[in-house]
């Protein structure tokens, strides 16, 4: 069974500082991995996805993530935080090769950006 | 613009009442999903459907029911058997293969 662990339910950074949100996954087969962002009272918006191509994935709004198989990690980073980045971020995994396409989500990390 | 429409945005349920949440998509996606979101719990899968007239239980299906009579529509009924229905409900859809899931803006259900 697949699972996702997001380390840190709440991360606080200063504007202009590095953003690092951690995600570790467990999967019995090569995974597909996703990061989503959620603003208050809204649905989830896709930031980026890894589907077995390049291990460094670039997404929207300056975010990127690196797939590290040896560490079973898919951490999300952004070099310089902006106030508009304040939101909740979810990492999700789907097992490739399966007939049922289901995502398993982490519990989320709330990012606060301080002026 | 293509997308997913959930309605209503806010919904209140009385004791013993069934309520239905609407989800419509015009993305021509085959698969549709319902998730429940509680603070600090992430998203948990209630039901999903890969084709019309077929659906499968997710991880927390008890107290919920769905139908998929049309490709565009996947309504969720929260029955009176669901004793703790207060949550944010999200509908999603996806196309063929491992495409990302697209989400609606959610329905917040509360108990009166």
PDB file of N, CA and C in Angstrom, chain A residues 9 32 34 36 38-46 48-49 51 88 90 94-108, chain B residues 9-10 31 33 35 37 40-45 48 50 56-59 88 90 94-95 97-106 108:
ATOM      1  N   UNK A   9       3.627  19.926  10.168  1.00  0.00           N
ATOM      2  CA  UNK A   9       2.279  20.333   9.789  1.00  0.00           C
ATOM      3  C   UNK A   9       2.205  21.842   9.561  1.00  0.00           C
ATOM      4  N   UNK A  32       4.098   7.794  -9.098  1.00  0.00           N
ATOM      5  CA  UNK A  32       3.903   9.123  -9.637  1.00  0.00           C
ATOM      6  C   UNK A  32       3.653  10.027  -8.417  1.00  0.00           C
ATOM      7  N   UNK A  34       2.957  14.088  -6.785  1.00  0.00           N
ATOM      8  CA  UNK A  34       2.340  15.375  -7.070  1.00  0.00           C
ATOM      9  C   UNK A  34       2.448  16.288  -5.848  1.00  0.00           C
ATOM     10  N   UNK A  36       0.294  19.690  -4.520  1.00  0.00           N
ATOM     11  CA  UNK A  36      -0.842  20.569  -4.732  1.00  0.00           C
ATOM     12  C   UNK A  36      -0.790  21.693  -3.699  1.00  0.00           C
ATOM     13  N   UNK A  38      -3.385  24.601  -1.689  1.00  0.00           N
ATOM     14  CA  UNK A  38      -4.774  24.941  -1.383  1.00  0.00           C
ATOM     15  C   UNK A  38      -4.829  26.259  -0.625  1.00  0.00           C
ATOM     16  N   UNK A  39      -5.558  27.214  -1.178  1.00  0.00           N
ATOM     17  CA  UNK A  39      -5.831  28.469  -0.495  1.00  0.00           C
ATOM     18  C   UNK A  39      -7.133  28.327   0.282  1.00  0.00           C
ATOM     19  N   UNK A  40      -7.350  29.133   1.305  1.00  0.00           N
ATOM     20  CA  UNK A  40      -8.527  28.954   2.173  1.00  0.00           C
ATOM     21  C   UNK A  40      -9.832  28.871   1.404  1.00  0.00           C
ATOM     22  N   UNK A  41     -10.621  27.861   1.780  1.00  0.00           N
ATOM     23  CA  UNK A  41     -11.953  27.646   1.212  1.00  0.00           C
ATOM     24  C   UNK A  41     -11.954  27.461  -0.301  1.00  0.00           C
ATOM     25  N   UNK A  42     -10.870  26.925  -0.814  1.00  0.00           N
ATOM     26  CA  UNK A  42     -10.791  26.619  -2.229  1.00  0.00           C
ATOM     27  C   UNK A  42     -10.386  25.168  -2.441  1.00  0.00           C
ATOM     28  N   UNK A  43     -10.473  24.722  -3.679  1.00  0.00           N
ATOM     29  CA  UNK A  43     -10.005  23.390  -4.016  1.00  0.00           C
ATOM     30  C   UNK A  43      -8.495  23.358  -4.135  1.00  0.00           C
ATOM     31  N   UNK A  44      -7.980  22.218  -4.574  1.00  0.00           N
ATOM     32  CA  UNK A  44      -6.533  22.052  -4.723  1.00  0.00           C
ATOM     33  C   UNK A  44      -6.110  22.408  -6.137  1.00  0.00           C
ATOM     34  N   UNK A  45      -4.948  23.038  -6.228  1.00  0.00           N
ATOM     35  CA  UNK A  45      -4.384  23.414  -7.520  1.00  0.00           C
ATOM     36  C   UNK A  45      -3.047  22.701  -7.691  1.00  0.00           C
ATOM     37  N   UNK A  46      -2.835  22.101  -8.842  1.00  0.00           N
ATOM     38  CA  UNK A  46      -1.591  21.374  -9.082  1.00  0.00           C
ATOM     39  C   UNK A  46      -0.412  22.336  -9.189  1.00  0.00           C
ATOM     40  N   UNK A  48       3.023  20.839  -9.332  1.00  0.00           N
ATOM     41  CA  UNK A  48       3.946  20.108 -10.193  1.00  0.00           C
ATOM     42  C   UNK A  48       3.710  18.611 -10.030  1.00  0.00           C
ATOM     43  N   UNK A  49       4.287  17.849 -10.973  1.00  0.00           N
ATOM     44  CA  UNK A  49       4.133  16.399 -10.920  1.00  0.00           C
ATOM     45  C   UNK A  49       5.404  15.713 -11.386  1.00  0.00           C
ATOM     46  N   UNK A  51       6.493  12.085 -13.084  1.00  0.00           N
ATOM     47  CA  UNK A  51       5.956  10.868 -13.697  1.00  0.00           C
ATOM     48  C   UNK A  51       7.043  10.078 -14.384  1.00  0.00           C
ATOM     49  N   UNK A  88      -1.843  26.071   2.198  1.00  0.00           N
ATOM     50  CA  UNK A  88      -1.562  24.708   2.636  1.00  0.00           C
ATOM     51  C   UNK A  88      -1.105  23.894   1.428  1.00  0.00           C
ATOM     52  N   UNK A  90      -0.039  20.090  -0.178  1.00  0.00           N
ATOM     53  CA  UNK A  90      -0.257  18.652  -0.047  1.00  0.00           C
ATOM     54  C   UNK A  90       0.613  17.897  -1.044  1.00  0.00           C
ATOM     55  N   UNK A  94       0.701   8.305  -6.393  1.00  0.00           N
ATOM     56  CA  UNK A  94      -0.117   7.334  -7.092  1.00  0.00           C
ATOM     57  C   UNK A  94       0.806   6.251  -7.613  1.00  0.00           C
ATOM     58  N   UNK A  95       0.380   5.017  -7.518  1.00  0.00           N
ATOM     59  CA  UNK A  95       1.221   3.931  -7.992  1.00  0.00           C
ATOM     60  C   UNK A  95       1.061   3.780  -9.488  1.00  0.00           C
ATOM     61  N   UNK A  96       2.177   3.762 -10.191  1.00  0.00           N
ATOM     62  CA  UNK A  96       2.129   3.606 -11.635  1.00  0.00           C
ATOM     63  C   UNK A  96       1.840   2.155 -11.980  1.00  0.00           C
ATOM     64  N   UNK A  97       1.230   1.948 -13.111  1.00  0.00           N
ATOM     65  CA  UNK A  97       0.980   0.598 -13.571  1.00  0.00           C
ATOM     66  C   UNK A  97      -0.292  -0.019 -13.052  1.00  0.00           C
ATOM     67  N   UNK A  98      -0.959   0.623 -12.133  1.00  0.00           N
ATOM     68  CA  UNK A  98      -2.189   0.076 -11.605  1.00  0.00           C
ATOM     69  C   UNK A  98      -3.367   0.374 -12.499  1.00  0.00           C
ATOM     70  N   UNK A  99      -4.421  -0.391 -12.342  1.00  0.00           N
ATOM     71  CA  UNK A  99      -5.607  -0.163 -13.162  1.00  0.00           C
ATOM     72  C   UNK A  99      -6.543   0.851 -12.555  1.00  0.00           C
ATOM     73  N   UNK A 100      -6.419   1.072 -11.275  1.00  0.00           N
ATOM     74  CA  UNK A 100      -7.245   2.071 -10.604  1.00  0.00           C
ATOM     75  C   UNK A 100      -6.379   3.257 -10.240  1.00  0.00           C
ATOM     76  N   UNK A 101      -6.696   4.398 -10.786  1.00  0.00           N
ATOM     77  CA  UNK A 101      -5.874   5.569 -10.545  1.00  0.00           C
ATOM     78  C   UNK A 101      -6.364   6.271  -9.295  1.00  0.00           C
ATOM     79  N   UNK A 102      -5.704   6.037  -8.188  1.00  0.00           N
ATOM     80  CA  UNK A 102      -6.059   6.682  -6.941  1.00  0.00           C
ATOM     81  C   UNK A 102      -4.857   7.417  -6.391  1.00  0.00           C
ATOM     82  N   UNK A 103      -5.128   8.569  -5.797  1.00  0.00           N
ATOM     83  CA  UNK A 103      -4.093   9.330  -5.123  1.00  0.00           C
ATOM     84  C   UNK A 103      -4.198   9.117  -3.621  1.00  0.00           C
ATOM     85  N   UNK A 104      -3.048   9.007  -2.987  1.00  0.00           N
ATOM     86  CA  UNK A 104      -2.988   9.020  -1.535  1.00  0.00           C
ATOM     87  C   UNK A 104      -2.299  10.315  -1.129  1.00  0.00           C
ATOM     88  N   UNK A 105      -2.969  11.089  -0.273  1.00  0.00           N
ATOM     89  CA  UNK A 105      -2.467  12.401   0.115  1.00  0.00           C
ATOM     90  C   UNK A 105      -1.793  12.363   1.483  1.00  0.00           C
ATOM     91  N   UNK A 106      -0.795  13.228   1.640  1.00  0.00           N
ATOM     92  CA  UNK A 106      -0.274  13.502   2.956  1.00  0.00           C
ATOM     93  C   UNK A 106      -1.250  14.392   3.715  1.00  0.00           C
ATOM     94  N   UNK A 107      -0.935  14.648   4.987  1.00  0.00           N
ATOM     95  CA  UNK A 107      -1.858  15.417   5.813  1.00  0.00           C
ATOM     96  C   UNK A 107      -1.724  16.920   5.634  1.00  0.00           C
ATOM     97  N   UNK A 108      -0.775  17.336   4.825  1.00  0.00           N
ATOM     98  CA  UNK A 108      -0.660  18.746   4.510  1.00  0.00           C
ATOM     99  C   UNK A 108       0.324  19.494   5.386  1.00  0.00           C
TER     100      UNK A 108
ATOM    101  N   UNK B   9     -21.966  25.894  -2.216  1.00  0.00           N
ATOM    102  CA  UNK B   9     -20.688  26.137  -1.561  1.00  0.00           C
ATOM    103  C   UNK B   9     -20.787  25.850  -0.069  1.00  0.00           C
ATOM    104  N   UNK B  10     -21.943  26.177   0.521  1.00  0.00           N
ATOM    105  CA  UNK B  10     -22.204  25.891   1.926  1.00  0.00           C
ATOM    106  C   UNK B  10     -23.523  25.126   2.031  1.00  0.00           C
ATOM    107  N   UNK B  31     -12.764   9.742 -15.202  1.00  0.00           N
ATOM    108  CA  UNK B  31     -12.772   9.390 -13.785  1.00  0.00           C
ATOM    109  C   UNK B  31     -13.149  10.591 -12.920  1.00  0.00           C
ATOM    110  N   UNK B  33     -13.968  11.714  -8.565  1.00  0.00           N
ATOM    111  CA  UNK B  33     -13.634  11.328  -7.199  1.00  0.00           C
ATOM    112  C   UNK B  33     -14.326  12.257  -6.198  1.00  0.00           C
ATOM    113  N   UNK B  35     -13.699  13.455  -2.148  1.00  0.00           N
ATOM    114  CA  UNK B  35     -12.832  13.436  -0.986  1.00  0.00           C
ATOM    115  C   UNK B  35     -13.490  14.188   0.156  1.00  0.00           C
ATOM    116  N   UNK B  37     -12.313  16.370   3.548  1.00  0.00           N
ATOM    117  CA  UNK B  37     -11.168  17.023   4.157  1.00  0.00           C
ATOM    118  C   UNK B  37     -11.544  17.519   5.546  1.00  0.00           C
ATOM    119  N   UNK B  40      -6.137  19.013   9.490  1.00  0.00           N
ATOM    120  CA  UNK B  40      -5.026  18.177   9.915  1.00  0.00           C
ATOM    121  C   UNK B  40      -5.090  16.732   9.456  1.00  0.00           C
ATOM    122  N   UNK B  41      -6.091  16.406   8.642  1.00  0.00           N
ATOM    123  CA  UNK B  41      -6.253  15.012   8.208  1.00  0.00           C
ATOM    124  C   UNK B  41      -5.912  14.803   6.739  1.00  0.00           C
ATOM    125  N   UNK B  42      -5.638  15.835   6.021  1.00  0.00           N
ATOM    126  CA  UNK B  42      -5.432  15.674   4.592  1.00  0.00           C
ATOM    127  C   UNK B  42      -6.744  15.355   3.897  1.00  0.00           C
ATOM    128  N   UNK B  43      -6.660  14.736   2.728  1.00  0.00           N
ATOM    129  CA  UNK B  43      -7.847  14.356   1.969  1.00  0.00           C
ATOM    130  C   UNK B  43      -8.030  12.850   2.057  1.00  0.00           C
ATOM    131  N   UNK B  44      -9.250  12.441   2.332  1.00  0.00           N
ATOM    132  CA  UNK B  44      -9.553  11.020   2.390  1.00  0.00           C
ATOM    133  C   UNK B  44     -10.599  10.690   1.328  1.00  0.00           C
ATOM    134  N   UNK B  45     -10.364   9.607   0.601  1.00  0.00           N
ATOM    135  CA  UNK B  45     -11.194   9.236  -0.538  1.00  0.00           C
ATOM    136  C   UNK B  45     -12.477   8.564  -0.073  1.00  0.00           C
ATOM    137  N   UNK B  48     -15.026   6.717  -5.826  1.00  0.00           N
ATOM    138  CA  UNK B  48     -14.533   7.151  -7.105  1.00  0.00           C
ATOM    139  C   UNK B  48     -15.194   6.340  -8.214  1.00  0.00           C
ATOM    140  N   UNK B  50     -14.697   5.374 -12.470  1.00  0.00           N
ATOM    141  CA  UNK B  50     -13.839   5.459 -13.646  1.00  0.00           C
ATOM    142  C   UNK B  50     -14.641   5.506 -14.942  1.00  0.00           C
ATOM    143  N   UNK B  56     -16.581   2.783  -7.188  1.00  0.00           N
ATOM    144  CA  UNK B  56     -15.964   1.960  -6.158  1.00  0.00           C
ATOM    145  C   UNK B  56     -15.862   2.736  -4.858  1.00  0.00           C
ATOM    146  N   UNK B  57     -15.921   1.997  -3.755  1.00  0.00           N
ATOM    147  CA  UNK B  57     -15.734   2.614  -2.455  1.00  0.00           C
ATOM    148  C   UNK B  57     -14.282   3.014  -2.258  1.00  0.00           C
ATOM    149  N   UNK B  58     -14.124   4.141  -1.587  1.00  0.00           N
ATOM    150  CA  UNK B  58     -12.799   4.547  -1.175  1.00  0.00           C
ATOM    151  C   UNK B  58     -12.538   4.094   0.253  1.00  0.00           C
ATOM    152  N   UNK B  59     -11.766   4.882   0.960  1.00  0.00           N
ATOM    153  CA  UNK B  59     -11.343   4.495   2.305  1.00  0.00           C
ATOM    154  C   UNK B  59     -12.391   4.770   3.378  1.00  0.00           C
ATOM    155  N   UNK B  88     -15.244  19.532   4.864  1.00  0.00           N
ATOM    156  CA  UNK B  88     -15.129  20.174   3.552  1.00  0.00           C
ATOM    157  C   UNK B  88     -15.044  19.055   2.527  1.00  0.00           C
ATOM    158  N   UNK B  90     -14.574  17.729  -1.355  1.00  0.00           N
ATOM    159  CA  UNK B  90     -13.957  18.104  -2.621  1.00  0.00           C
ATOM    160  C   UNK B  90     -14.222  17.047  -3.674  1.00  0.00           C
ATOM    161  N   UNK B  94     -10.250  13.328 -13.549  1.00  0.00           N
ATOM    162  CA  UNK B  94      -9.020  13.162 -14.295  1.00  0.00           C
ATOM    163  C   UNK B  94      -9.290  12.425 -15.596  1.00  0.00           C
ATOM    164  N   UNK B  95      -8.407  12.665 -16.558  1.00  0.00           N
ATOM    165  CA  UNK B  95      -8.559  12.013 -17.846  1.00  0.00           C
ATOM    166  C   UNK B  95      -7.842  10.686 -17.897  1.00  0.00           C
ATOM    167  N   UNK B  97      -5.054   7.772 -18.297  1.00  0.00           N
ATOM    168  CA  UNK B  97      -3.679   7.654 -17.852  1.00  0.00           C
ATOM    169  C   UNK B  97      -3.468   8.390 -16.544  1.00  0.00           C
ATOM    170  N   UNK B  98      -2.236   8.648 -16.212  1.00  0.00           N
ATOM    171  CA  UNK B  98      -1.930   9.253 -14.921  1.00  0.00           C
ATOM    172  C   UNK B  98      -1.843  10.763 -15.043  1.00  0.00           C
ATOM    173  N   UNK B  99      -2.943  11.335 -15.470  1.00  0.00           N
ATOM    174  CA  UNK B  99      -3.031  12.783 -15.511  1.00  0.00           C
ATOM    175  C   UNK B  99      -3.352  13.314 -14.114  1.00  0.00           C
ATOM    176  N   UNK B 100      -2.944  14.535 -13.820  1.00  0.00           N
ATOM    177  CA  UNK B 100      -3.264  15.098 -12.506  1.00  0.00           C
ATOM    178  C   UNK B 100      -4.760  15.224 -12.312  1.00  0.00           C
ATOM    179  N   UNK B 101      -5.174  15.108 -11.080  1.00  0.00           N
ATOM    180  CA  UNK B 101      -6.579  15.326 -10.774  1.00  0.00           C
ATOM    181  C   UNK B 101      -6.864  16.822 -10.706  1.00  0.00           C
ATOM    182  N   UNK B 102      -8.002  17.212 -11.285  1.00  0.00           N
ATOM    183  CA  UNK B 102      -8.470  18.591 -11.224  1.00  0.00           C
ATOM    184  C   UNK B 102      -9.560  18.658 -10.167  1.00  0.00           C
ATOM    185  N   UNK B 103      -9.549  19.725  -9.362  1.00  0.00           N
ATOM    186  CA  UNK B 103     -10.458  19.836  -8.244  1.00  0.00           C
ATOM    187  C   UNK B 103     -11.464  20.963  -8.414  1.00  0.00           C
ATOM    188  N   UNK B 104     -12.665  20.736  -7.840  1.00  0.00           N
ATOM    189  CA  UNK B 104     -13.620  21.812  -7.700  1.00  0.00           C
ATOM    190  C   UNK B 104     -13.276  22.658  -6.482  1.00  0.00           C
ATOM    191  N   UNK B 105     -14.101  23.665  -6.212  1.00  0.00           N
ATOM    192  CA  UNK B 105     -13.837  24.575  -5.104  1.00  0.00           C
ATOM    193  C   UNK B 105     -14.446  24.130  -3.782  1.00  0.00           C
ATOM    194  N   UNK B 106     -15.109  22.973  -3.778  1.00  0.00           N
ATOM    195  CA  UNK B 106     -15.535  22.388  -2.521  1.00  0.00           C
ATOM    196  C   UNK B 106     -16.900  22.819  -2.034  1.00  0.00           C
ATOM    197  N   UNK B 108     -18.771  23.077   1.818  1.00  0.00           N
ATOM    198  CA  UNK B 108     -18.593  22.957   3.269  1.00  0.00           C
ATOM    199  C   UNK B 108     -19.927  22.568   3.880  1.00  0.00           C
TER     200      UNK B 108
END
